[in-house]
PDB file of C-alpha atoms in Angstrom:
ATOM      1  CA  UNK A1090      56.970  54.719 104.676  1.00 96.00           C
ATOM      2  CA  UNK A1091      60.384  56.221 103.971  1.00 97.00           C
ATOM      3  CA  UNK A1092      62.178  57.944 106.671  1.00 98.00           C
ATOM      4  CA  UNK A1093      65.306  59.715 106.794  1.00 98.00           C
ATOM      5  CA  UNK A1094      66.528  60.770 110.248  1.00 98.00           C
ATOM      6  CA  UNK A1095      69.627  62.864 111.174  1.00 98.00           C
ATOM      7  CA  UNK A1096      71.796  63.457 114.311  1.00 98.00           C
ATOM      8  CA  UNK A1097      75.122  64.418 115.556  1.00 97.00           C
ATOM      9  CA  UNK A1098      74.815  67.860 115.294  1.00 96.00           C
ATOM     10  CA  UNK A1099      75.300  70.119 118.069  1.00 96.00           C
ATOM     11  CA  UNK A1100      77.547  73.378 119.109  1.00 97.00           C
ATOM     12  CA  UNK A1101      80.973  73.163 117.704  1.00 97.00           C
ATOM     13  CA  UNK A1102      84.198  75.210 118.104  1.00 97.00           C
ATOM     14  CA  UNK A1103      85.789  76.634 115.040  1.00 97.00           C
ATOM     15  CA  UNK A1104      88.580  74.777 113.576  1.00 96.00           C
ATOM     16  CA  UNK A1105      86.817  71.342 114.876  1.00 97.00           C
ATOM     17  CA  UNK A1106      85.224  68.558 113.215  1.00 97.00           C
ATOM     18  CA  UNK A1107      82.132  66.609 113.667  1.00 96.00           C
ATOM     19  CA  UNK A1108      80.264  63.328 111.905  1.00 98.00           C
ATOM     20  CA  UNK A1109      76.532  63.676 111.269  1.00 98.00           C
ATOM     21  CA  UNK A1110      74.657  60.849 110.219  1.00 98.00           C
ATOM     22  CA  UNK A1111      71.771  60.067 108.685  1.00 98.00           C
ATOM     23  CA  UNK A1112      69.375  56.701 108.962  1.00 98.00           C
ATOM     24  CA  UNK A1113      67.126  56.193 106.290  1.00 98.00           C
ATOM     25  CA  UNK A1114      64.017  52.949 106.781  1.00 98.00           C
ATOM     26  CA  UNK A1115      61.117  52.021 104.619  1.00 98.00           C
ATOM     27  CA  UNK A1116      63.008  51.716 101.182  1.00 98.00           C
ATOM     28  CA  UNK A1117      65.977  49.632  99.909  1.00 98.00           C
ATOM     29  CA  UNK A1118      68.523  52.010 101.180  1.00 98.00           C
ATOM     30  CA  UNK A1119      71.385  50.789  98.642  1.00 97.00           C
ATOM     31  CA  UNK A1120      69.232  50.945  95.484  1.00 97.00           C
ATOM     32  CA  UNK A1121      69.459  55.630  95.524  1.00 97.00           C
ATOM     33  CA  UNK A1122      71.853  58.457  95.384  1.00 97.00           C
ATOM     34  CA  UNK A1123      71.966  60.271  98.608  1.00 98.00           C
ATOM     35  CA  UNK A1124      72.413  64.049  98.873  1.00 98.00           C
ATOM     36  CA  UNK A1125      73.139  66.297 101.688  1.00 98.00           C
ATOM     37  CA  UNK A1126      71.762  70.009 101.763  1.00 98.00           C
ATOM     38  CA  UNK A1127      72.081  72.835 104.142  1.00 98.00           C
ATOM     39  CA  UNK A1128      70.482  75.636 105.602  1.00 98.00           C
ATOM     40  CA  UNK A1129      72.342  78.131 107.326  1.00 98.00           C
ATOM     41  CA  UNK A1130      69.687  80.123 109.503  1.00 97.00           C
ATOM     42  CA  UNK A1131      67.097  82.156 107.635  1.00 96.00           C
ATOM     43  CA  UNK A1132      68.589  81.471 104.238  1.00 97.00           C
ATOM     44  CA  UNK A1133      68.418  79.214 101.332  1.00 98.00           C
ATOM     45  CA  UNK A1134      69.082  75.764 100.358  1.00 98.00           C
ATOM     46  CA  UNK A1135      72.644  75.101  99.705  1.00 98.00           C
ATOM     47  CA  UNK A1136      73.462  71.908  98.200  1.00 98.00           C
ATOM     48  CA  UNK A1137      76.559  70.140  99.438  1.00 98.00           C
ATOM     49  CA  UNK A1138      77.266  67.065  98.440  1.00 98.00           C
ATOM     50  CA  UNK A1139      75.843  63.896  97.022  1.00 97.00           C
ATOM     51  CA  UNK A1140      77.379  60.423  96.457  1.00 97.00           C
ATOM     52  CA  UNK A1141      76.161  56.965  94.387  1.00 96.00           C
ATOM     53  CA  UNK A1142      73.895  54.190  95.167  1.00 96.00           C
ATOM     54  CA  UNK A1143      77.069  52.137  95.756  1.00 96.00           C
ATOM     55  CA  UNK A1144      79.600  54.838  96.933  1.00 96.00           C
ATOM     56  CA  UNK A1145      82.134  54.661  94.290  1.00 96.00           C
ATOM     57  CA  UNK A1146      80.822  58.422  93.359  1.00 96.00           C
ATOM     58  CA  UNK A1147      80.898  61.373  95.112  1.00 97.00           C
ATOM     59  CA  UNK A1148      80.825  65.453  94.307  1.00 97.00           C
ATOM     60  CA  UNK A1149      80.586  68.320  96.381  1.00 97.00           C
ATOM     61  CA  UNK A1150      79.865  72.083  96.356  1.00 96.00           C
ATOM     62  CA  UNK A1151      83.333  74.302  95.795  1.00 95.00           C
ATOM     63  CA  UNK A1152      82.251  75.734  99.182  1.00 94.00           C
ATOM     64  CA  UNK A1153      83.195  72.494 101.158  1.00 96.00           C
ATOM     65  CA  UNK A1154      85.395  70.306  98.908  1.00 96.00           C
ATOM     66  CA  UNK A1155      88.509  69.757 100.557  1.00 95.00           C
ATOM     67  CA  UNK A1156      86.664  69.894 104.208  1.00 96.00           C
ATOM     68  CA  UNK A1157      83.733  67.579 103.841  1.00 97.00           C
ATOM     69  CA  UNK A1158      83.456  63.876 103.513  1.00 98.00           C
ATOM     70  CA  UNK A1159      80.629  62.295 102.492  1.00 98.00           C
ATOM     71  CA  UNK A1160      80.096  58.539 102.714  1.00 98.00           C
ATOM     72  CA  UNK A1161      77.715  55.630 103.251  1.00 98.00           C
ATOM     73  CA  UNK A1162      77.119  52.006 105.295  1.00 98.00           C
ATOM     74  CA  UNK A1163      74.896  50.350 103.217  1.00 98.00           C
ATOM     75  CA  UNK A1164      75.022  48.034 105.816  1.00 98.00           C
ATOM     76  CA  UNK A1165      73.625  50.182 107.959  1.00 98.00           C
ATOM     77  CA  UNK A1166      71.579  52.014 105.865  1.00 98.00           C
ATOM     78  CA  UNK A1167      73.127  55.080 107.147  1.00 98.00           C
ATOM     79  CA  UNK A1168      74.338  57.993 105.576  1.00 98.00           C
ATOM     80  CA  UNK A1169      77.519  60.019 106.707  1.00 98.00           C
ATOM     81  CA  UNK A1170      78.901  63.675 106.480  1.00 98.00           C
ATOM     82  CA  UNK A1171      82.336  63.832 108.408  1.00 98.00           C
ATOM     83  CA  UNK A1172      82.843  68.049 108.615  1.00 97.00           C
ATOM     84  CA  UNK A1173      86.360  69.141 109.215  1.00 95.00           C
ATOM     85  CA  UNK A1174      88.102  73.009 109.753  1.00 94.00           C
ATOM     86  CA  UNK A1175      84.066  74.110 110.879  1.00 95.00           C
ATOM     87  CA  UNK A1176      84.236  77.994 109.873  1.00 96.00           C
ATOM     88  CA  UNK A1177      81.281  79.984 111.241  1.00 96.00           C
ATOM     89  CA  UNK A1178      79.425  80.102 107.933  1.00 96.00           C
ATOM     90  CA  UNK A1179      79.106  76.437 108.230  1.00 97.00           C
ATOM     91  CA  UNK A1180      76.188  76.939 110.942  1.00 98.00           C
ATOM     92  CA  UNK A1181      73.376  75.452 109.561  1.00 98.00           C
ATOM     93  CA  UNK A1182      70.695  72.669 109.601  1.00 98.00           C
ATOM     94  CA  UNK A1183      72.134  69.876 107.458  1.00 98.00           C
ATOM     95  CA  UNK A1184      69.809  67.821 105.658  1.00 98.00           C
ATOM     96  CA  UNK A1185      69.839  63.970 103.997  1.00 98.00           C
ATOM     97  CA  UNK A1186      67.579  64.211 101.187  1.00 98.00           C
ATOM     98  CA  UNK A1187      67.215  61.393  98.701  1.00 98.00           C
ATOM     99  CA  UNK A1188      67.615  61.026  94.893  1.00 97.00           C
ATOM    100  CA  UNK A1189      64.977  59.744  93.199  1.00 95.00           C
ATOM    101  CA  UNK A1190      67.482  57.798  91.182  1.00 91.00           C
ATOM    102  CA  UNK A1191      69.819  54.977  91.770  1.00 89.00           C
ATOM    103  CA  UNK A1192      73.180  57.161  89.893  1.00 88.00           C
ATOM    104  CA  UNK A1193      72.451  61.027  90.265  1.00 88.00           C
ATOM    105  CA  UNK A1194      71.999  62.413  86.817  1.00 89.00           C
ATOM    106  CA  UNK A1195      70.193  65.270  84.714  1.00 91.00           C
ATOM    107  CA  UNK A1196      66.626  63.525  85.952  1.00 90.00           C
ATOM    108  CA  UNK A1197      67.503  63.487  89.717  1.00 92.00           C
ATOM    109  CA  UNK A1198      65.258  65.096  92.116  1.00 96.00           C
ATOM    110  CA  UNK A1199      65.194  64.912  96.126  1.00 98.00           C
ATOM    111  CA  UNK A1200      61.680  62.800  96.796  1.00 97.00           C
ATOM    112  CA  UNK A1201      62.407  62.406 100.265  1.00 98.00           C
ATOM    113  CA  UNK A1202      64.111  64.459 103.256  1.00 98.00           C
ATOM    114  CA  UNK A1203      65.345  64.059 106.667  1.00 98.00           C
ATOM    115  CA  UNK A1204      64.249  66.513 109.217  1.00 98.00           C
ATOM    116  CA  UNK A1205      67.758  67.991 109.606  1.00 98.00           C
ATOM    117  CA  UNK A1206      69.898  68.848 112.451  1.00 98.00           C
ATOM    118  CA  UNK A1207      71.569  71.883 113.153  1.00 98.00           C
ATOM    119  CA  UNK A1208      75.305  72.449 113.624  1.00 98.00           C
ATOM    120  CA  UNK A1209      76.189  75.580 115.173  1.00 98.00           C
ATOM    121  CA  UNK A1210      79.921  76.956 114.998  1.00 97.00           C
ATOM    122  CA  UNK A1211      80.873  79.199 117.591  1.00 96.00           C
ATOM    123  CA  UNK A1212      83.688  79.900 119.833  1.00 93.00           C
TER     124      UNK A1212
ATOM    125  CA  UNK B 872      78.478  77.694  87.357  1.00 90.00           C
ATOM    126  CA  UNK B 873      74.509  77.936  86.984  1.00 95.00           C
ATOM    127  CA  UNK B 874      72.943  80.497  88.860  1.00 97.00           C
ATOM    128  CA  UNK B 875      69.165  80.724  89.520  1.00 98.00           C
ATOM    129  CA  UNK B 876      67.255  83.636  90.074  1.00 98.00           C
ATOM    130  CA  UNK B 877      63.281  83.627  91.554  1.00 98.00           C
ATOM    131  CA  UNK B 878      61.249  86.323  91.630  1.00 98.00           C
ATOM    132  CA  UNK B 879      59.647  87.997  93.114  1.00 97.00           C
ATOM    133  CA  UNK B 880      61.385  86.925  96.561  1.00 98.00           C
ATOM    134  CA  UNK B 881      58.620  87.201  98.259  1.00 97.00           C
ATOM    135  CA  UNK B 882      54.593  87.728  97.379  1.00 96.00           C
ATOM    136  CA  UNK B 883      51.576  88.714  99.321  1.00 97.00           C
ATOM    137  CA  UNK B 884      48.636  86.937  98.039  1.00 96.00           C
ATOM    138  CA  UNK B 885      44.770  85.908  99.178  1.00 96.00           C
ATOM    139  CA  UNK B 886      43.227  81.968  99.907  1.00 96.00           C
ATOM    140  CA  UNK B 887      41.732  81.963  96.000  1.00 96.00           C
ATOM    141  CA  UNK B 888      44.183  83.930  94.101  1.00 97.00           C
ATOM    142  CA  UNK B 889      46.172  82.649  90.954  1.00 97.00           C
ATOM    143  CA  UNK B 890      49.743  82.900  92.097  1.00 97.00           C
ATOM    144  CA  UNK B 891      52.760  82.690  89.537  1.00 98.00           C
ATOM    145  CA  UNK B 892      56.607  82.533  90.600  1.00 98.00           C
ATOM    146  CA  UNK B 893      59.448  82.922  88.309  1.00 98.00           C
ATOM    147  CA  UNK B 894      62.678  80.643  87.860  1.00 98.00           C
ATOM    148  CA  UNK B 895      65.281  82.112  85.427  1.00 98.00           C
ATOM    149  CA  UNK B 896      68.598  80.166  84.383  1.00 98.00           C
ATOM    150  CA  UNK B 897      71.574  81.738  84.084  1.00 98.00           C
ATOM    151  CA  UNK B 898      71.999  79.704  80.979  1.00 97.00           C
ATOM    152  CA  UNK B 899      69.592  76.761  78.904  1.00 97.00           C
ATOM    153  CA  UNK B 900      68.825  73.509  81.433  1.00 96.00           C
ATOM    154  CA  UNK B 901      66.683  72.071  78.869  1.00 95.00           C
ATOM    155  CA  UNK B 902      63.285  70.773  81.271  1.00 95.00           C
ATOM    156  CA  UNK B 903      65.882  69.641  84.410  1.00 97.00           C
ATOM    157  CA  UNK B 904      64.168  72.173  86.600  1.00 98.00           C
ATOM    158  CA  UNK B 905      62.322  70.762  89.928  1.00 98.00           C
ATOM    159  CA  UNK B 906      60.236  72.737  92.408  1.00 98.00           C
ATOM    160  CA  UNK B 907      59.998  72.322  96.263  1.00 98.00           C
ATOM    161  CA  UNK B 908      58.005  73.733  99.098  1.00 98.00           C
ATOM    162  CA  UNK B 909      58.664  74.629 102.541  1.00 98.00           C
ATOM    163  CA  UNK B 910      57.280  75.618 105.602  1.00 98.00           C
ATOM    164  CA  UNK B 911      58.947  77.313 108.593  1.00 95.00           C
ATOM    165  CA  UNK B 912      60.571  74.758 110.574  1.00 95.00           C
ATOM    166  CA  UNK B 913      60.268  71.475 108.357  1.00 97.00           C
ATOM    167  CA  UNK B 914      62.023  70.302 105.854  1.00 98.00           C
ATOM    168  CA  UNK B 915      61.659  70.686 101.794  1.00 98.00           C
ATOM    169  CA  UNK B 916      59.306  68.698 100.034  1.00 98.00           C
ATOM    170  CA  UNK B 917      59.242  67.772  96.220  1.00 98.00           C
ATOM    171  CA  UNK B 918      55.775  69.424  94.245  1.00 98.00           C
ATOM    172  CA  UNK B 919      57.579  69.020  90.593  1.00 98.00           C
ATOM    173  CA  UNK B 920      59.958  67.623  88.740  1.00 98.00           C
ATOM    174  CA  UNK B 921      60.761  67.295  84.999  1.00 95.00           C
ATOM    175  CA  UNK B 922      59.286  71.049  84.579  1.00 97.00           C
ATOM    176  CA  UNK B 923      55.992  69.741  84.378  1.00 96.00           C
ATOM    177  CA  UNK B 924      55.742  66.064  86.262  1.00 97.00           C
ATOM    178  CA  UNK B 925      53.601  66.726  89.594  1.00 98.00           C
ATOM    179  CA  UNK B 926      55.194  64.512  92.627  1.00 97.00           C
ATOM    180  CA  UNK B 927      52.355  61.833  94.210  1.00 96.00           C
ATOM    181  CA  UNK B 928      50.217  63.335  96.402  1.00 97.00           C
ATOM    182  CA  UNK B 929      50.531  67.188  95.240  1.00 98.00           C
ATOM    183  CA  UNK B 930      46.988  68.511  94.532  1.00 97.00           C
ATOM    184  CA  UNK B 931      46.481  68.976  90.532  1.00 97.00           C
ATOM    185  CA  UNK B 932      46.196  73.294  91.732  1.00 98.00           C
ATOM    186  CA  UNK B 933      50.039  73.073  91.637  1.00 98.00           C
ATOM    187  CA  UNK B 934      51.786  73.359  87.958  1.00 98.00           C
ATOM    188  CA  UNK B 935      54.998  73.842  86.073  1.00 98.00           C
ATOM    189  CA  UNK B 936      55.651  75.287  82.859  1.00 98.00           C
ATOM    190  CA  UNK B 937      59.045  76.295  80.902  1.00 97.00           C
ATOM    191  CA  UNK B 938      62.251  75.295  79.085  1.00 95.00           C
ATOM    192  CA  UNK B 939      65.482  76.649  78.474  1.00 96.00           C
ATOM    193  CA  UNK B 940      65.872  79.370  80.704  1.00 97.00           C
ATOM    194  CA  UNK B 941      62.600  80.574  82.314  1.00 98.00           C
ATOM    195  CA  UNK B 942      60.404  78.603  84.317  1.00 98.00           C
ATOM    196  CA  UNK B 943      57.238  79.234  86.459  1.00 98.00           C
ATOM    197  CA  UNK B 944      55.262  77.396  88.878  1.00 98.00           C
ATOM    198  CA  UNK B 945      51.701  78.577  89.131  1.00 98.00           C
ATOM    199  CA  UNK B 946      49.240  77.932  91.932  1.00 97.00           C
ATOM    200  CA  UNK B 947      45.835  78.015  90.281  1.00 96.00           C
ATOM    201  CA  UNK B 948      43.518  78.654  93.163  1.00 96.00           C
ATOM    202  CA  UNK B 949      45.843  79.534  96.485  1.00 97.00           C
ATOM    203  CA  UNK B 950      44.464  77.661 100.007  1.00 96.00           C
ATOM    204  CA  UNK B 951      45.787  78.169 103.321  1.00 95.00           C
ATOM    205  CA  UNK B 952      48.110  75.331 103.448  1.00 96.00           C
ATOM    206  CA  UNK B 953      50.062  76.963 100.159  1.00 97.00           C
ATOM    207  CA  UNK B 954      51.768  79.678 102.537  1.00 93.00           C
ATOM    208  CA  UNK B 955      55.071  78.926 102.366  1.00 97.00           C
ATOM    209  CA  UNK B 956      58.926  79.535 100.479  1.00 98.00           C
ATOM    210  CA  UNK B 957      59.039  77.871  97.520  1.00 98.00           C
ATOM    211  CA  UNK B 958      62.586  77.534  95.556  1.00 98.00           C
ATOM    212  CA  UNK B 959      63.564  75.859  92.402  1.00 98.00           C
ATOM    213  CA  UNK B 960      66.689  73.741  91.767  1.00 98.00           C
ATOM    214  CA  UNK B 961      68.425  72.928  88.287  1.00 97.00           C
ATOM    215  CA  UNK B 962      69.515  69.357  87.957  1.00 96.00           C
ATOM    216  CA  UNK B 963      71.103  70.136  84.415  1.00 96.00           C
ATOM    217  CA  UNK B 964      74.751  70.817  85.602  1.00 93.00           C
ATOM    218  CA  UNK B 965      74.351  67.350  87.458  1.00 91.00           C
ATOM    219  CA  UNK B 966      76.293  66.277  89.940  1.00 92.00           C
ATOM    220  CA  UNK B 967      75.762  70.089  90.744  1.00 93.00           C
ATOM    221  CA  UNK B 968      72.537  70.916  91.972  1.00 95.00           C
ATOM    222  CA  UNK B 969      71.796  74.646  91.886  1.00 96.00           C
ATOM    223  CA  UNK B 970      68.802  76.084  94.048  1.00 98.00           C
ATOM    224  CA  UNK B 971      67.063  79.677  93.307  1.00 98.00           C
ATOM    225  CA  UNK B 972      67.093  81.823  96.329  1.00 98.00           C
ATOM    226  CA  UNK B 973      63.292  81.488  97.339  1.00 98.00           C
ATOM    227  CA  UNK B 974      60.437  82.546  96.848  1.00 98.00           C
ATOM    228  CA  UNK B 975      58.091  83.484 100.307  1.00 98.00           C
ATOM    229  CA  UNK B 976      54.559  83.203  99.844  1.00 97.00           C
ATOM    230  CA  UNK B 977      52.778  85.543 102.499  1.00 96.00           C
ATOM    231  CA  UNK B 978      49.020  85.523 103.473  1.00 88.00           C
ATOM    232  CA  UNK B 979      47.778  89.019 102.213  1.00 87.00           C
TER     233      UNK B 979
END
């Protein structure tokens, strides 16, 4: 059965960075898109970035280009999100979620999600 | 940028009851229009896609209508398990994915 499971999150100064990862099992981990998606507590989903079967693509949300990273061992069948400059409205519970297609497009969806893991930004 | 809006934001409703919840664009997505469901401390899970296209394993009392701008998904006959927050997401804007703001579904 497909799992996604995330760690590395944790309590984090402002201004710091932090990698969270994410290991998927029970598919063919280099044949979908991956996404990431956050929480921040007792809000909405926020998208925040998503990146190609293969890597060679990736996009993010205006609220955390320039600061995120998003990236993948395919290797490894892990999923990456290196966080940089952590502001306090980055607290959150980050979740992998994956696309339902190999190259995200106008007929992606998120079949399958990680459990999260929650990054906290304080001081 | 695409902006969805849900209403109501949240709903009290009976185990039996014919729910409705409302998606509206900020402008036309065509049918790119997925819905998800969540419960307090898990994560999202996929009920629709496509507008319309139930996800394996979601009972057939879950459905999806719409196009354009307006969108609903409709819970024909409401059982205990359905108590959750339910938001949409546009995948028209692609590789921008846009969620509504929720929709909590409270036991009356």
């Amino acid at each position: 059965q497909v799992q996604l499971v995330e760690s590395g999150g944790g309590v984090v100064q402002p201004g710091r960075s932090l990698r969270i990862s994410c290991v998927a099992s029970g598919f063919t981990f280099s044949d979908y898109a991956m996404h990431w998606v956050r929480q921040a507590p007792g809000k909405g989903l926020e998208w925040v970035a998503v990146i190609s079967y293969d890597g060679s693509n990736k996009y993010y949300a205006d609220s955390v280009k320039g600061r995120f990273t998003i990236s993948r061992d395919n290797s490894r069948n892990t999923l990456y999100l290196q966080v940089y400059t952590l502001r306090a409205e980055d607290t959150a519970v980050y979740y992998c979620a994956r696309d339902s297609r190999r190259y995200f497009d106008w007929l992606s969806n998120f079949d399958f999600w990680g459990q999260g893991t929650l990054v906290t930004v304080s001081s | 940028d695409i902006q969805m809006t849900q209403s109501p934001s949240s709903l009290s409703a009976s185990v039996g009851d014919r729910v409705t919840i409302t998606c509206r664009a900020s402008q036309t997505i065509s049918t790119y229009l997925n819905w998800y469901q969540q419960k307090p401390g898990k994560a999202p899970k996929l009920l629709i896609y496509g507008v319309f296209s139930l996800q394996s394993g979601v009972p057939s009392r879950f459905s999806g209508s719409g196009s354009g701008t307006d969108f609903t998904l409709t819970i024909s006959s409401l059982q205990p398990e359905d108590f959750a927050t339910y938001y949409c997401q546009q995948s028209y804007s692609t590789p921008i994915y846009t969620f509504g703001q929720g929709t909590k579904l409270e036991i009356k």
